Coordinates of N, CA and C in Angstrom, one line a residue:
X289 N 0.8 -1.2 0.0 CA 0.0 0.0 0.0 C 0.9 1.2 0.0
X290 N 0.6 2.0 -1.1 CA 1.3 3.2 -1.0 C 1.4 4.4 0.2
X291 N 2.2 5.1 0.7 CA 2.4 5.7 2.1 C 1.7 7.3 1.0
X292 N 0.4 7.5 1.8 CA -0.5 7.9 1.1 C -0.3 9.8 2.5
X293 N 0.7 9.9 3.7 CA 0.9 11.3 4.1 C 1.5 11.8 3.5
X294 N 1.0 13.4 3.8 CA 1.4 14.6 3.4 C 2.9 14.7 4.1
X295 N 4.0 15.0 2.8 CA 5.1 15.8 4.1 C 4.7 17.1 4.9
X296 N 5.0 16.8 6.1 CA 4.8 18.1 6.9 C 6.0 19.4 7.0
X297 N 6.4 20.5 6.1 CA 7.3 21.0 6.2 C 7.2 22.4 7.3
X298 N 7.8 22.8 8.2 CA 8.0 23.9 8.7 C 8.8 25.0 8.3
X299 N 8.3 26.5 7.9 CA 9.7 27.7 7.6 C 9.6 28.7 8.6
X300 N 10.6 28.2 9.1 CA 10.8 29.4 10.3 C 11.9 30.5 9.6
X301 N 11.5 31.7 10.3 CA 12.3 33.0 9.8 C 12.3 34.3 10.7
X302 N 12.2 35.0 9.9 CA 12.2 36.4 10.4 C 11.2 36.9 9.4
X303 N 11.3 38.4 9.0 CA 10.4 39.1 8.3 C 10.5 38.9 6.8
X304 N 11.8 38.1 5.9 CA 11.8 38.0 4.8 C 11.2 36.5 5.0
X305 N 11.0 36.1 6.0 CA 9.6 34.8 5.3 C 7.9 35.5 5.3
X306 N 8.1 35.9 6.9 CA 6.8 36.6 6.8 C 6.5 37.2 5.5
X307 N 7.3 38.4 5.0 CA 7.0 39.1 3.8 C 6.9 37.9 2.8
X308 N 7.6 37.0 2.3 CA 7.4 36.0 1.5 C 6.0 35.7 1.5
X309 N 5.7 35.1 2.5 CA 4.6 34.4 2.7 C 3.2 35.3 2.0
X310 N 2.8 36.9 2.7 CA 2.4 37.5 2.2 C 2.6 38.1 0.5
X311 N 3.5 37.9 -0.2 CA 3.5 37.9 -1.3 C 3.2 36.7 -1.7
X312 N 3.1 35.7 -1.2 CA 2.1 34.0 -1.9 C 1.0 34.6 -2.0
X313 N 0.3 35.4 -0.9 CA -1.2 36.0 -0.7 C -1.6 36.6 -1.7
X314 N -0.5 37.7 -1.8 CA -1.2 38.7 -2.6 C -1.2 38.1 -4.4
X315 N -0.2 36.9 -4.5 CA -0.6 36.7 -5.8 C -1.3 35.4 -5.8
X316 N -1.7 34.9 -5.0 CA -2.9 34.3 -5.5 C -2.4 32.6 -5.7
X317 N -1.0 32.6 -4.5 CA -0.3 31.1 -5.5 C -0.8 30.5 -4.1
X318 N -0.3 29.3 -4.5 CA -0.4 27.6 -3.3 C 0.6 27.8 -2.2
X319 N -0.1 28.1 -1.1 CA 0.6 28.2 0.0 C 1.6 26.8 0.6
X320 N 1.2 25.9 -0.9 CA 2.3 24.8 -0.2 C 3.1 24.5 -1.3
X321 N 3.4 25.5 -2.2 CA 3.9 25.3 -3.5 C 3.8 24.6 -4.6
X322 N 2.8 24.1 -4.5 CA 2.4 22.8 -5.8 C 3.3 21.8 -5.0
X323 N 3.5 21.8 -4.3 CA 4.2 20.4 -4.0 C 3.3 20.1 -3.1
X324 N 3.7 18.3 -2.9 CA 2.6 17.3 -2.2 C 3.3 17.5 -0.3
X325 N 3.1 18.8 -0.2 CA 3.0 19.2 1.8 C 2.1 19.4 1.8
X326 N 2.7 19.8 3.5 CA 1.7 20.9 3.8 C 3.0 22.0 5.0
X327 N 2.6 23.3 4.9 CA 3.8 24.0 4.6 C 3.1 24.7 6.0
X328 N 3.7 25.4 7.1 CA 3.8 25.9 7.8 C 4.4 27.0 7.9
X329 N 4.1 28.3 7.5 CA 4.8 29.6 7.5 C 4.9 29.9 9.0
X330 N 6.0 30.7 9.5 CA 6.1 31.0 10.8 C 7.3 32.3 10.6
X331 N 7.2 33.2 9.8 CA 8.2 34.1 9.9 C 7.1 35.8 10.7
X332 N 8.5 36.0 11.9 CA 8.3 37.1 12.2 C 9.4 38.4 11.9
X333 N 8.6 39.4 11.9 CA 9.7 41.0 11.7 C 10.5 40.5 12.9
X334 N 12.1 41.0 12.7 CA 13.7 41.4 13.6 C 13.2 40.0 14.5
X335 N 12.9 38.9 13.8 CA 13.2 37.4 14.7 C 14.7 37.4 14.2
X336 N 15.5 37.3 15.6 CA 17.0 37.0 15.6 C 17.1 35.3 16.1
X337 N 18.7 34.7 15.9 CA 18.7 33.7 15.5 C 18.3 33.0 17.1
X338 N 18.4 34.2 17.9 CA 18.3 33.3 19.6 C 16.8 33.3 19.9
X339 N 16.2 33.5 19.0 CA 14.8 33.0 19.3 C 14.3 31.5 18.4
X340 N 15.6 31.1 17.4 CA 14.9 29.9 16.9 C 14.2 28.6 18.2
X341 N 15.2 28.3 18.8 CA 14.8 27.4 20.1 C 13.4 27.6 20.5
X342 N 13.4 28.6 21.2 CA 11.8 29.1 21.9 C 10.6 29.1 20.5
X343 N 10.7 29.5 19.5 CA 9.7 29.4 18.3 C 9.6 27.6 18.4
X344 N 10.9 26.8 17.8 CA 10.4 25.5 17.4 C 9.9 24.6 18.7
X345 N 10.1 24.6 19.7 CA 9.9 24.5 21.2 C 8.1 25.1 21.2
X346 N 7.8 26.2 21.3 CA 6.9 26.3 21.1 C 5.4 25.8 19.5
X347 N 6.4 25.9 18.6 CA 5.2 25.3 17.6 C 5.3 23.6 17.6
X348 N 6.1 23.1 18.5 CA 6.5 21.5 18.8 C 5.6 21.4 19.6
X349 N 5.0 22.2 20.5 CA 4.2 22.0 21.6 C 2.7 22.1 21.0
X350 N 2.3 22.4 19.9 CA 0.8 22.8 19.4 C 1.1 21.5 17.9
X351 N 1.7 21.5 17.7 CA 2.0 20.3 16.3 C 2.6 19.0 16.3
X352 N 2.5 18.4 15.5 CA 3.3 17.1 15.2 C 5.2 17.9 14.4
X353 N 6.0 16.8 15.4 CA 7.3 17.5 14.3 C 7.1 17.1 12.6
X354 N 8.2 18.2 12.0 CA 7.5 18.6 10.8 C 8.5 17.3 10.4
X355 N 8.5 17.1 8.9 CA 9.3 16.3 8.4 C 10.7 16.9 8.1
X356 N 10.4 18.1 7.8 CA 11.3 18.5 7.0 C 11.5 20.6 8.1
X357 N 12.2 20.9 8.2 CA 12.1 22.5 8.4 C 13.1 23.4 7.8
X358 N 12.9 24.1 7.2 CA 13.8 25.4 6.6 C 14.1 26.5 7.8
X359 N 15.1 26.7 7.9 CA 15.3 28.1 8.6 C 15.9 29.1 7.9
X360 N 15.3 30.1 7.9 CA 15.8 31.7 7.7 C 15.9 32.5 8.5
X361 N 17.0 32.6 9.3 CA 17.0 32.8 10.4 C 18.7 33.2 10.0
X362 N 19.3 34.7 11.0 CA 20.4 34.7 11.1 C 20.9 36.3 10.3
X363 N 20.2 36.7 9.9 CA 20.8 38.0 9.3 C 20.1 39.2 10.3
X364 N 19.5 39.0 10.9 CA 19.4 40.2 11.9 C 20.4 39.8 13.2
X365 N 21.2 38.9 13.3 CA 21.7 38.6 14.5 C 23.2 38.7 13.9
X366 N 23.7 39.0 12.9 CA 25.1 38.9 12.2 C 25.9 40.0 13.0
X367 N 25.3 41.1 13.2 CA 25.9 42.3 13.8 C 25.8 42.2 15.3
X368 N 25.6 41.3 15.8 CA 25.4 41.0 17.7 C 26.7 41.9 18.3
X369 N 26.5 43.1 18.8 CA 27.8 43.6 19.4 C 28.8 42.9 20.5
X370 N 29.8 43.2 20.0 CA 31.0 41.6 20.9 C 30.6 40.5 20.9
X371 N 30.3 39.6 19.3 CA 30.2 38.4 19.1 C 31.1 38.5 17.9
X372 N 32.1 37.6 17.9 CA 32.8 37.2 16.4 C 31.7 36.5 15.6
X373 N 32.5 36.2 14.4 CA 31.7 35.2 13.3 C 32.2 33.7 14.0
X374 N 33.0 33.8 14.8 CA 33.3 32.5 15.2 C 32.4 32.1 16.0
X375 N 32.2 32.7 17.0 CA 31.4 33.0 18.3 C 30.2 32.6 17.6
X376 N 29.8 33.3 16.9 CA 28.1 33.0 16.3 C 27.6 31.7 15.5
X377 N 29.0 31.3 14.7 CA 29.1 30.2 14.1 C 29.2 28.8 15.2
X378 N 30.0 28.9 15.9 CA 29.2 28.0 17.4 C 28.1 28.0 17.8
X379 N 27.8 29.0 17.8 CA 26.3 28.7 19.2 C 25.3 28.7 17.9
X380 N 25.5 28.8 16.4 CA 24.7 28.2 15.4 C 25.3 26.8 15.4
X381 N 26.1 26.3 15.6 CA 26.2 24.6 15.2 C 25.9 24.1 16.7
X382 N 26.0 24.9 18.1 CA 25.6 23.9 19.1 C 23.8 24.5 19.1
X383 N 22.6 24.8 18.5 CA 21.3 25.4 18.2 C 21.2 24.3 17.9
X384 N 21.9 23.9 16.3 CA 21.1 22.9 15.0 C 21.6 21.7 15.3
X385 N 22.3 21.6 16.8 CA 22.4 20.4 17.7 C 21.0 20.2 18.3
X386 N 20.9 21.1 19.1 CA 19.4 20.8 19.7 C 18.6 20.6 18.8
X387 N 18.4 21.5 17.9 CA 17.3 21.3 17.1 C 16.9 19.9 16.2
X388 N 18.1 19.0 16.3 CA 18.1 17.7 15.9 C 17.9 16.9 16.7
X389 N 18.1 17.2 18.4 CA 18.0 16.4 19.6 C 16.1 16.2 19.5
X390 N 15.5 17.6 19.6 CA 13.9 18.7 19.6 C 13.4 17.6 19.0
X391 N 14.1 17.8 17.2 CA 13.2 17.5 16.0 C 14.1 16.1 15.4
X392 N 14.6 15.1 16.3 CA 15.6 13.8 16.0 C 14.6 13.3 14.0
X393 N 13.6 13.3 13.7 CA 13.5 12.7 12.5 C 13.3 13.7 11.7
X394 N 13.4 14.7 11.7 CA 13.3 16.2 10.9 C 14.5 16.7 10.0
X395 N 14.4 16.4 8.4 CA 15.1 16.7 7.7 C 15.3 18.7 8.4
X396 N 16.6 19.0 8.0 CA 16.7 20.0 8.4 C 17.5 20.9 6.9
X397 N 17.0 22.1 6.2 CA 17.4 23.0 5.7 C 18.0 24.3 6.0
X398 N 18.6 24.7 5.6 CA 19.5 26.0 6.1 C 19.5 27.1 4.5
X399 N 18.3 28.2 4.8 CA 18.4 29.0 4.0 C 19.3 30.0 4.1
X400 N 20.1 29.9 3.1 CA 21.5 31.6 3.7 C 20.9 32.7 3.8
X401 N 21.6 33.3 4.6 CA 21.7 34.4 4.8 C 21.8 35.1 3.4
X402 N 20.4 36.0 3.2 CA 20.6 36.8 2.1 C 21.7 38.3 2.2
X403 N 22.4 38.6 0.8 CA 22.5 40.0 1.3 C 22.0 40.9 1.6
X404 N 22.4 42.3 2.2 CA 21.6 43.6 2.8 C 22.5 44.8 2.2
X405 N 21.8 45.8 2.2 CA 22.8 47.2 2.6 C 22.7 47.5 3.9
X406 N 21.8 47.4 4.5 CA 21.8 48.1 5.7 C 21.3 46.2 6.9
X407 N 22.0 46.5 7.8 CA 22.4 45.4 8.9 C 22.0 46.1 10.3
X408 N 21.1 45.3 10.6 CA 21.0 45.7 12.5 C 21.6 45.5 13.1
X409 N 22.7 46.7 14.1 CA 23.4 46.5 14.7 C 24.8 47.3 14.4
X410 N 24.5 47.3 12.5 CA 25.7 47.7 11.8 C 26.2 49.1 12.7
X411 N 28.0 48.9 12.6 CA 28.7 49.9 13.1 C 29.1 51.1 12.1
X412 N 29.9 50.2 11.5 CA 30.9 50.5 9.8 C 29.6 51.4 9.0
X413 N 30.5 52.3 8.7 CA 30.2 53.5 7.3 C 29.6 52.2 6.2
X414 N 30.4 51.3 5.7 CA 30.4 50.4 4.8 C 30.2 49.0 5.4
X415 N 29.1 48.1 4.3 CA 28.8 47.4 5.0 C 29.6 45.8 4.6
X416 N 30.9 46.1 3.8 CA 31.5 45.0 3.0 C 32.1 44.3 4.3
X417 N 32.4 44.2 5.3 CA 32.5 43.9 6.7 C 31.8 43.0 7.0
X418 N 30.1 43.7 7.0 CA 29.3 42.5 7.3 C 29.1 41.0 6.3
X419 N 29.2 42.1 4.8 CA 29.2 40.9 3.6 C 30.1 40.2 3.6
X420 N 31.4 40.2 4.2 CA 32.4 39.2 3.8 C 32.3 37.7 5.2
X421 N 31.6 38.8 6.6 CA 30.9 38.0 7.8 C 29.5 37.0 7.1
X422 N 28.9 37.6 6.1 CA 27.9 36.6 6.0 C 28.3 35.6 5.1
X423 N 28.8 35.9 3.7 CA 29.6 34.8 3.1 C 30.3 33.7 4.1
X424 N 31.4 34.0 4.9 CA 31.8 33.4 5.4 C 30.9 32.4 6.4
X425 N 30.1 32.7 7.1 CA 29.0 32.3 8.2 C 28.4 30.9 7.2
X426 N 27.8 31.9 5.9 CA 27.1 30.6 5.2 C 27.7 29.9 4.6
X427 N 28.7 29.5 3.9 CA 29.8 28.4 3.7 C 30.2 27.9 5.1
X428 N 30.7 28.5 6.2 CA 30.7 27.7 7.4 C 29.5 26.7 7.8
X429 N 28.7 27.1 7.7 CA 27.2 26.5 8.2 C 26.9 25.6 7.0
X430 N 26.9 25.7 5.7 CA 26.2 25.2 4.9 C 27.9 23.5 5.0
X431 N 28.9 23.9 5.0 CA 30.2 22.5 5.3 C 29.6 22.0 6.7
X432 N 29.1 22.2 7.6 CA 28.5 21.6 8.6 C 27.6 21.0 8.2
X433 N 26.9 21.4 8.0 CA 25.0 20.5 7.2 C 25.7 19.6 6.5
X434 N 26.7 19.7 5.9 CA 26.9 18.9 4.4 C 27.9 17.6 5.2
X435 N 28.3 17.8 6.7 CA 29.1 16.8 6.6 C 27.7 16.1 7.6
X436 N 26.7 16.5 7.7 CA 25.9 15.4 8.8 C 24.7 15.2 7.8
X437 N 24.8 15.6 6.2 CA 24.2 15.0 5.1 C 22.8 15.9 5.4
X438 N 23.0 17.1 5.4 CA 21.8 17.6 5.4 C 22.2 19.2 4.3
X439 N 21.2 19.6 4.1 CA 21.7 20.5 3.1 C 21.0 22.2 3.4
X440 N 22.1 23.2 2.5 CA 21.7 24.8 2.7 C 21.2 24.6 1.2
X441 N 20.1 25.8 1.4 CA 19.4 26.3 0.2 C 20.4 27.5 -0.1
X442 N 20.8 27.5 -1.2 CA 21.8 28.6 -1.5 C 21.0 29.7 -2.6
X443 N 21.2 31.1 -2.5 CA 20.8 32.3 -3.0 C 21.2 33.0 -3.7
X444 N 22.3 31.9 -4.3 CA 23.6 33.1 -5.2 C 22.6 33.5 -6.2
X445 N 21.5 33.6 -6.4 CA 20.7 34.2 -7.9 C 19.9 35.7 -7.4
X446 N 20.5 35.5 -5.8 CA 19.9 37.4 -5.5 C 21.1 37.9 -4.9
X447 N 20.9 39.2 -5.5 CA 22.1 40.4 -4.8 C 21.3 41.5 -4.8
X448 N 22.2 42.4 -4.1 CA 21.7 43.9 -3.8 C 20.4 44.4 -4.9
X449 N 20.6 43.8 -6.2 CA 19.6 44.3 -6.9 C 18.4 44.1 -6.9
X450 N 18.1 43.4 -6.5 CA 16.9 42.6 -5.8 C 16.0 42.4 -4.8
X451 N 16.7 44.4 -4.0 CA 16.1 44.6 -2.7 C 15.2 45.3 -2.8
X452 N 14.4 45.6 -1.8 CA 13.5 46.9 -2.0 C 14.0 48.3 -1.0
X453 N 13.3 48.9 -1.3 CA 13.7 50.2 -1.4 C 14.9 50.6 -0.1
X454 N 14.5 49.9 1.2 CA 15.0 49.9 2.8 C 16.1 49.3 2.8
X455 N 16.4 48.5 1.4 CA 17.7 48.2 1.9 C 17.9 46.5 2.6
X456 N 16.5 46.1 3.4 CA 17.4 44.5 4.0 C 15.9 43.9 3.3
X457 N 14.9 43.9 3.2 CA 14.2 43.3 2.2 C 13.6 42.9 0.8
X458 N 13.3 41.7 0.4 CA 13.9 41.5 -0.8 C 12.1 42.4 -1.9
X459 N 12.6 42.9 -3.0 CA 12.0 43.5 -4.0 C 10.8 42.0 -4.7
X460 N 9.8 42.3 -5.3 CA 8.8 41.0 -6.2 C 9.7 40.5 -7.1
X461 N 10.6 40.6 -7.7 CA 11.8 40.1 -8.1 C 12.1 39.5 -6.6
X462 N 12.6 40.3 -6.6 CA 13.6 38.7 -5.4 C 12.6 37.7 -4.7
X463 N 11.8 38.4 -3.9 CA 10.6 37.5 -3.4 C 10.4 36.2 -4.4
X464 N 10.2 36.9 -5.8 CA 10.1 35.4 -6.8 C 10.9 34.4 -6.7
X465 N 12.1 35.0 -6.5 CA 13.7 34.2 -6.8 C 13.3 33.6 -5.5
X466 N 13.8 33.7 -4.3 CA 13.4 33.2 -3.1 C 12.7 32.3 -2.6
X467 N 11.3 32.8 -3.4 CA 10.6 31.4 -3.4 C 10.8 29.8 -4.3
X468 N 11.5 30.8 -5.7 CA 11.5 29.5 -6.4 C 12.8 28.8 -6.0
X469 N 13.9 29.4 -5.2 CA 14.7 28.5 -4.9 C 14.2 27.7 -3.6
X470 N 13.4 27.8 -2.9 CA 12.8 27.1 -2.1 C 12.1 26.4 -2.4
X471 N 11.1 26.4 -3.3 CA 10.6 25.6 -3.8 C 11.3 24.4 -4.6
X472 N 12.4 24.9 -5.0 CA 13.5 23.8 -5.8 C 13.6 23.0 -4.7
X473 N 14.5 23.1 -3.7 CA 15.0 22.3 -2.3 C 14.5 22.1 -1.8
X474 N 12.6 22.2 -1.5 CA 11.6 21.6 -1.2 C 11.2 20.4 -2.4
X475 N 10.8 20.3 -2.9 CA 10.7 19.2 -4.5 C 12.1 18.5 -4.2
X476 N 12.6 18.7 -4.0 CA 14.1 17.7 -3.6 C 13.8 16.5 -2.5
X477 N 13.3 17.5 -1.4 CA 13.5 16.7 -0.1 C 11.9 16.1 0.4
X478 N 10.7 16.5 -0.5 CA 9.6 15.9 -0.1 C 9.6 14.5 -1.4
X479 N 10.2 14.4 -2.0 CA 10.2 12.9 -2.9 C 11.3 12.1 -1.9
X480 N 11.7 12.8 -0.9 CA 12.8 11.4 -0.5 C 12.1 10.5 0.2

């Protein structure tokens, strides 16, 4: 007999999922992407990465764990004053420890850190400091996932030009891109 459930996927974030999500709304698409889930939006405005725990801890307590979860999570917390990239890059690999202890059968995704011009927290006149900190961050994080066989959704198809007007959120153009690369690495991991 064919295994006839839905995958259960979770996206946790900050405000570029929220806003995502709300641009599914306003055009009128499948809030589960044409794919065979069922998708769980959970993005809030300036969610930083020390609120992932308490978010999946809490929607663990109202749900079934998901199959699969995406996080976007991490670009409002890049600038943490007196944290290195090292420092941050830790307490992101001892998190997505717990978060596999939380969610033990839960495929786990790692959406990068998109670019910004403007960064919460930013000190620097210029923000090529923070960009060379998030590059780095996401290649560190994304060689972690890849050595415990789990994978980052990567975004090299948006840059700066693809923001909107403020500077850290992404433009209908990017929103598009964003989704469709989620949607790719979703269609990946709900056929497995």
């Amino acid at each position: 007999m064919a295994d006839d459930r839905v995958t259960r996927v979770w996206i946790v974030g900050s405000s570029i999922i929220r806003r995502l999500y709300a641009h599914i709304r306003e055009q009128g698409l499948d809030r589960n992407l044409g794919l065979r889930c069922s998708i769980t939006w959970e993005g809030r405005g300036g969610r930083l990465w020390e609120q992932l725990l308490p978010v999946l801890r809490s929607l663990r307590a109202k749900a079934s764990a998901p199959d699969i979860l995406v996080i976007h999570l991490g670009g409002n917390s890049l600038c943490r004053e007196g944290r290195s990239r090292l420092d941050f890059f830790q307490e992101i690999k001892t998190d997505l420890a717990e978060v596999l202890r939380l969610l033990p059968r839960t495929r786990l995704l790692f959406s990068s850190i998109l670019p910004r011009l403007n960064w919460r927290g930013q000190t620097a006149r210029s923000a090529y400091g923070v960009e060379r900190r998030r590059r780095w961050l996401n290649s560190a994080v994304a060689g972690f996932l890849a050595e415990r066989q789990m994978r980052c959704v990567r975004h090299s198809n948006i840059d700066l030009s693809h923001l909107s007007r403020d500077g850290v959120h992404l433009s209908t153009e990017g929103n598009e891109l964003l989704l469709s690369n989620l949607r790719e690495a979703l269609q990946v991991e709900v056929r497995r």
